[in-house]
């Protein structure tokens, strides 16, 4: 833990960049004192302070950023009796006290948003009387006001009168000199040695009594101060002495008033230095696009999109993009061995891990995704580069061995070690064996580490009993088609050095390459190329799995939608039947009334034959009409060929456990699917051409034999119960994409409901392939904003989030970017 570590990692450049962003000397001193911390609470506190100030910067708020003067040294000097503050220090004190008061006022207004920054100024205040007295003494240019004291005002008034009198007399003498011809008509009063003088021709210089201050370059003109004004100038000088004496008296009097507040003022300036320091760290974080990862008390590394800040800045200057790093070290993967081609990025990867961890434990925000997880290590050990020493008679390999001795003696479960080109510098077989033995020792001590190497025995260590469960391989990928490194770290498989490919690309004679291959053996080349191809296939498979997952989500949503529509149709059907029954009942009641009326008419006419026939015909017509109306209600709706069967399902259900190749009925639907696999409480089924994963309690097993018979019997008239084709799914996707809202308004929502809506928006965006959307939560007290942003930090689907531009809503809107 010395300066060499910071130099090798590049942290000295990071420290320098932060120091340049400090305004005052107090902040710069704190940058110099910044050191590696291994206490979780201390690291977390520093990260929170910096993150809060970064939010202030990102929200474009007018935080005080001028006059960060540190007058602590002057205040300590003034504790001695008989001393007084000098004029320049008083001016610095006045301006910096205003800055401190403004900082405290700003933070006091944002107590809820910046609770850790507010904690810095608890109990601090700027004495208003003291600040008022400063403002009464000095103006904005640091000059004493005439009213600073009664005596000072009198002295300056006298001096002003004397100066006016001098101007009047010397101008009168200039006019007279011109009139006599001693001075040119176009000549004017000029200044020599701080005095006003009259330019007179040298031939006439004795005609004016006075003191000659200077001559022109040609010697033809003499610059004379008339004796009439010499005495007046002497009086002015006396007044200047009196003025300086009065100012010292004022400063001495002010110092007496100041002395009783020195203790409090020192605390005020300690606060100002801390603010300057934190501000500089936050500005640097904004520059390198850094964030605050999830901090863990235990040693661990689980980083996404980690970037080396110095390399990132260098590449950006050449209009190039950096390739981010994903790396993980945990209890089961303690030691990562990285292999790959030369100039493929192994050492950069190693230094990136070392620098970012060192920055983090110095309280700096780090350039990685904020959903990354970072632990706290007790110490960091680094062995990078050549450390041979002529003074100590050490070779390169000897110096490495001394470093390994120190590491093995001090390593523990909280150690992070970084070793570059492990085992090199001596005989490969012996160097590789020693390196393997050292790794086994570090495994036994449960240390964490990252190693780069080309040695095959170290690559195979992950599969040996001594390394299994603690050691894992990593490879820097190489593009075999374009013959160039990809600078991408892939964890799980060892990498190839691609020495033959690189030798061929730089033009080494093919005959030499062929001879080398024959000496090495073609099997090694095939093995390395197969490793590379396996990794490429793995990445391709991962992309396809993401696509299938999106399809599953859409299908599940589509099924839910169809089930909801089916339930609505069933409810409507029941309502229609109920209305039909009511209407039929009314029709029958009307018919009975007409029949009763007909019978009454027959009886009233004493059963007249002709009248009876008329009544009978009337009754028959009424009955025929009722029959027709009832028949209309009973008329079935003709089923189309594509309609789903309406008869009851005739196959049986099976109450035994669901297994592979079984058939199941999806809950609340008539869809039958075939089981692909069952794991715990999840089941993957094939429904038509679509594969979906569902909870086990949402399917019901059916008897396979009875279902196949039922399927065969109905195949001629209607389609299988399998789900519809992917055409309808794509139609739904297009409809959803057209209706997708790129901004959701959560103003007025409760926190729980707001988080549900954000989660739903994330799911829909990923389903439709959208990378970005906005969340409108408003500013208010900032509670809803904080809840939402804390939730976004836990979402693995979220790469980053940021406030909107000031003109687009600023802190009232959060822009979310998905992976």
GROMACS .gro file of N, CA and C in nm, residues 634-706:
model
  219
  634UNK      N    1  -8.551  -1.957  -3.017
  634UNK     CA    2  -8.482  -2.086  -3.007
  634UNK      C    3  -8.391  -2.114  -3.125
  635UNK      N    4  -8.397  -2.027  -3.227
  635UNK     CA    5  -8.315  -2.053  -3.346
  635UNK      C    6  -8.168  -2.048  -3.311
  636UNK      N    7  -8.090  -2.156  -3.331
  636UNK     CA    8  -7.946  -2.156  -3.293
  636UNK      C    9  -7.864  -2.073  -3.390
  637UNK      N   10  -7.754  -2.019  -3.339
  637UNK     CA   11  -7.659  -1.946  -3.423
  637UNK      C   12  -7.574  -2.048  -3.495
  638UNK      N   13  -7.565  -2.036  -3.627
  638UNK     CA   14  -7.486  -2.131  -3.705
  638UNK      C   15  -7.339  -2.112  -3.678
  639UNK      N   16  -7.271  -2.223  -3.648
  639UNK     CA   17  -7.128  -2.217  -3.618
  639UNK      C   18  -7.049  -2.214  -3.747
  640UNK      N   19  -6.948  -2.129  -3.748
  640UNK     CA   20  -6.857  -2.126  -3.863
  640UNK      C   21  -6.761  -2.242  -3.850
  641UNK      N   22  -6.694  -2.270  -3.957
  641UNK     CA   23  -6.599  -2.381  -3.959
  641UNK      C   24  -6.483  -2.356  -3.863
  642UNK      N   25  -6.453  -2.231  -3.841
  642UNK     CA   26  -6.337  -2.198  -3.757
  642UNK      C   27  -6.372  -2.182  -3.610
  643UNK      N   28  -6.502  -2.192  -3.576
  643UNK     CA   29  -6.543  -2.170  -3.437
  643UNK      C   30  -6.496  -2.284  -3.349
  644UNK      N   31  -6.466  -2.254  -3.227
  644UNK     CA   32  -6.423  -2.357  -3.133
  644UNK      C   33  -6.542  -2.443  -3.096
  645UNK      N   34  -6.527  -2.571  -3.070
  645UNK     CA   35  -6.638  -2.659  -3.036
  645UNK      C   36  -6.706  -2.613  -2.908
  646UNK      N   37  -6.842  -2.624  -2.908
  646UNK     CA   38  -6.920  -2.577  -2.793
  646UNK      C   39  -6.965  -2.692  -2.705
  647UNK      N   40  -6.954  -2.818  -2.755
  647UNK     CA   41  -6.998  -2.928  -2.672
  647UNK      C   42  -6.901  -2.949  -2.557
  648UNK      N   43  -6.946  -3.022  -2.456
  648UNK     CA   44  -6.865  -3.046  -2.339
  648UNK      C   45  -6.744  -3.132  -2.377
  649UNK      N   46  -6.634  -3.106  -2.307
  649UNK     CA   47  -6.513  -3.185  -2.330
  649UNK      C   48  -6.539  -3.327  -2.280
  650UNK      N   49  -6.509  -3.426  -2.368
  650UNK     CA   50  -6.544  -3.564  -2.333
  650UNK      C   51  -6.426  -3.643  -2.280
  651UNK      N   52  -6.303  -3.583  -2.286
  651UNK     CA   53  -6.189  -3.660  -2.232
  651UNK      C   54  -6.181  -3.641  -2.082
  652UNK      N   55  -6.106  -3.736  -2.017
  652UNK     CA   56  -6.101  -3.741  -1.871
  652UNK      C   57  -5.978  -3.664  -1.819
  653UNK      N   58  -5.986  -3.619  -1.694
  653UNK     CA   59  -5.872  -3.556  -1.628
  653UNK      C   60  -5.795  -3.660  -1.548
  654UNK      N   61  -5.667  -3.633  -1.528
  654UNK     CA   62  -5.578  -3.726  -1.457
  654UNK      C   63  -5.520  -3.653  -1.336
  655UNK      N   64  -5.538  -3.707  -1.217
  655UNK     CA   65  -5.496  -3.640  -1.094
  655UNK      C   66  -5.353  -3.671  -1.053
  656UNK      N   67  -5.283  -3.752  -1.135
  656UNK     CA   68  -5.143  -3.782  -1.100
  656UNK      C   69  -5.053  -3.662  -1.134
  657UNK      N   70  -4.923  -3.670  -1.092
  657UNK     CA   71  -4.829  -3.559  -1.113
  657UNK      C   72  -4.803  -3.535  -1.261
  658UNK      N   73  -4.783  -3.409  -1.296
  658UNK     CA   74  -4.754  -3.372  -1.435
  658UNK      C   75  -4.608  -3.406  -1.465
  659UNK      N   76  -4.585  -3.469  -1.584
  659UNK     CA   77  -4.450  -3.504  -1.626
  659UNK      C   78  -4.428  -3.470  -1.772
  660UNK      N   79  -4.308  -3.499  -1.822
  660UNK     CA   80  -4.276  -3.472  -1.962
  660UNK      C   81  -4.365  -3.554  -2.054
  661UNK      N   82  -4.402  -3.493  -2.171
  661UNK     CA   83  -4.485  -3.556  -2.276
  661UNK      C   84  -4.630  -3.575  -2.234
  662UNK      N   85  -4.669  -3.527  -2.113
  662UNK     CA   86  -4.811  -3.532  -2.075
  662UNK      C   87  -4.887  -3.422  -2.148
  663UNK      N   88  -5.019  -3.433  -2.151
  663UNK     CA   89  -5.105  -3.330  -2.208
  663UNK      C   90  -5.179  -3.261  -2.093
  664UNK      N   91  -5.188  -3.128  -2.102
  664UNK     CA   92  -5.252  -3.051  -1.995
  664UNK      C   93  -5.349  -2.951  -2.056
  665UNK      N   94  -5.449  -2.916  -1.977
  665UNK     CA   95  -5.547  -2.814  -2.016
  665UNK      C   96  -5.509  -2.686  -1.943
  666UNK      N   97  -5.497  -2.575  -2.020
  666UNK     CA   98  -5.463  -2.447  -1.959
  666UNK      C   99  -5.584  -2.392  -1.887
  667UNK      N  100  -5.564  -2.343  -1.766
  667UNK     CA  101  -5.674  -2.292  -1.683
  667UNK      C  102  -5.755  -2.185  -1.754
  668UNK      N  103  -5.890  -2.188  -1.730
  668UNK     CA  104  -5.981  -2.085  -1.783
  668UNK      C  105  -5.977  -2.075  -1.935
  669UNK      N  106  -5.944  -2.184  -2.002
  669UNK     CA  107  -5.946  -2.183  -2.148
  669UNK      C  108  -5.968  -2.325  -2.197
  670UNK      N  109  -5.987  -2.343  -2.329
  670UNK     CA  110  -6.005  -2.474  -2.388
  670UNK      C  111  -5.879  -2.516  -2.463
  671UNK      N  112  -5.765  -2.454  -2.431
  671UNK     CA  113  -5.640  -2.484  -2.499
  671UNK      C  114  -5.568  -2.601  -2.431
  672UNK      N  115  -5.528  -2.698  -2.513
  672UNK     CA  116  -5.453  -2.814  -2.466
  672UNK      C  117  -5.310  -2.800  -2.513
  673UNK      N  118  -5.212  -2.828  -2.426
  673UNK     CA  119  -5.070  -2.815  -2.460
  673UNK      C  120  -4.997  -2.940  -2.416
  674UNK      N  121  -4.879  -2.960  -2.477
  674UNK     CA  122  -4.795  -3.076  -2.444
  674UNK      C  123  -4.680  -3.030  -2.355
  675UNK      N  124  -4.652  -3.106  -2.249
  675UNK     CA  125  -4.549  -3.069  -2.152
  675UNK      C  126  -4.411  -3.100  -2.209
  676UNK      N  127  -4.319  -2.998  -2.201
  676UNK     CA  128  -4.180  -3.016  -2.244
  676UNK      C  129  -4.093  -3.057  -2.125
  677UNK      N  130  -4.102  -2.981  -2.015
  677UNK     CA  131  -4.031  -3.016  -1.892
  677UNK      C  132  -4.102  -2.956  -1.773
  678UNK      N  133  -4.071  -3.013  -1.654
  678UNK     CA  134  -4.127  -2.964  -1.529
  678UNK      C  135  -4.011  -2.944  -1.431
  679UNK      N  136  -4.002  -2.822  -1.375
  679UNK     CA  137  -3.900  -2.792  -1.275
  679UNK      C  138  -3.965  -2.719  -1.159
  680UNK      N  139  -3.957  -2.781  -1.041
  680UNK     CA  140  -4.015  -2.724  -0.920
  680UNK      C  141  -4.160  -2.687  -0.944
  681UNK      N  142  -4.193  -2.559  -0.936
  681UNK     CA  143  -4.332  -2.517  -0.953
  681UNK      C  144  -4.357  -2.452  -1.088
  682UNK      N  145  -4.267  -2.477  -1.185
  682UNK     CA  146  -4.280  -2.423  -1.321
  682UNK      C  147  -4.295  -2.537  -1.421
  683UNK      N  148  -4.368  -2.511  -1.528
  683UNK     CA  149  -4.384  -2.610  -1.634
  683UNK      C  150  -4.372  -2.540  -1.768
  684UNK      N  151  -4.292  -2.598  -1.860
  684UNK     CA  152  -4.281  -2.544  -1.995
  684UNK      C  153  -4.365  -2.632  -2.086
  685UNK      N  154  -4.456  -2.569  -2.166
  685UNK     CA  155  -4.548  -2.644  -2.251
  685UNK      C  156  -4.537  -2.594  -2.394
  686UNK      N  157  -4.572  -2.684  -2.487
  686UNK     CA  158  -4.576  -2.652  -2.630
  686UNK      C  159  -4.721  -2.641  -2.670
  687UNK      N  160  -4.761  -2.519  -2.706
  687UNK     CA  161  -4.900  -2.492  -2.742
  687UNK      C  162  -4.901  -2.448  -2.887
  688UNK      N  163  -4.936  -2.539  -2.978
  688UNK     CA  164  -4.923  -2.507  -3.120
  688UNK      C  165  -4.776  -2.498  -3.157
  689UNK      N  166  -4.734  -2.381  -3.211
  689UNK     CA  167  -4.594  -2.359  -3.247
  689UNK      C  168  -4.521  -2.276  -3.142
  690UNK      N  169  -4.586  -2.249  -3.030
  690UNK     CA  170  -4.531  -2.157  -2.931
  690UNK      C  171  -4.497  -2.233  -2.803
  691UNK      N  172  -4.377  -2.203  -2.749
  691UNK     CA  173  -4.335  -2.259  -2.620
  691UNK      C  174  -4.353  -2.152  -2.513
  692UNK      N  175  -4.412  -2.192  -2.402
  692UNK     CA  176  -4.433  -2.094  -2.293
  692UNK      C  177  -4.405  -2.161  -2.158
  693UNK      N  178  -4.369  -2.079  -2.060
  693UNK     CA  179  -4.343  -2.126  -1.924
  693UNK      C  180  -4.453  -2.071  -1.833
  694UNK      N  181  -4.519  -2.162  -1.759
  694UNK     CA  182  -4.632  -2.123  -1.674
  694UNK      C  183  -4.614  -2.182  -1.535
  695UNK      N  184  -4.679  -2.120  -1.433
  695UNK     CA  185  -4.683  -2.183  -1.300
  695UNK      C  186  -4.756  -2.317  -1.309
  696UNK      N  187  -4.713  -2.412  -1.229
  696UNK     CA  188  -4.769  -2.547  -1.235
  696UNK      C  189  -4.917  -2.550  -1.199
  697UNK      N  190  -4.961  -2.455  -1.113
  697UNK     CA  191  -5.101  -2.456  -1.072
  697UNK      C  192  -5.195  -2.396  -1.176
  698UNK      N  193  -5.141  -2.350  -1.290
  698UNK     CA  194  -5.225  -2.294  -1.395
  698UNK      C  195  -5.254  -2.395  -1.507
  699UNK      N  196  -5.213  -2.520  -1.489
  699UNK     CA  197  -5.243  -2.625  -1.586
  699UNK      C  198  -5.308  -2.743  -1.514
  700UNK      N  199  -5.385  -2.823  -1.589
  700UNK     CA  200  -5.453  -2.940  -1.532
  700UNK      C  201  -5.428  -3.059  -1.624
  701UNK      N  202  -5.371  -3.165  -1.567
  701UNK     CA  203  -5.335  -3.283  -1.648
  701UNK      C  204  -5.460  -3.356  -1.693
  702UNK      N  205  -5.459  -3.401  -1.822
  702UNK     CA  206  -5.571  -3.478  -1.877
  702UNK      C  207  -5.522  -3.617  -1.918
  703UNK      N  208  -5.616  -3.711  -1.925
  703UNK     CA  209  -5.580  -3.847  -1.962
  703UNK      C  210  -5.535  -3.850  -2.108
  704UNK      N  211  -5.414  -3.899  -2.129
  704UNK     CA  212  -5.353  -3.894  -2.262
  704UNK      C  213  -5.430  -3.976  -2.364
  705UNK      N  214  -5.473  -4.097  -2.326
  705UNK     CA  215  -5.541  -4.188  -2.420
  705UNK      C  216  -5.676  -4.131  -2.463
  706UNK      N  217  -5.754  -4.084  -2.367
  706UNK     CA  218  -5.887  -4.032  -2.402
  706UNK      C  219  -5.876  -3.904  -2.484
   0.00000   0.00000   0.00000
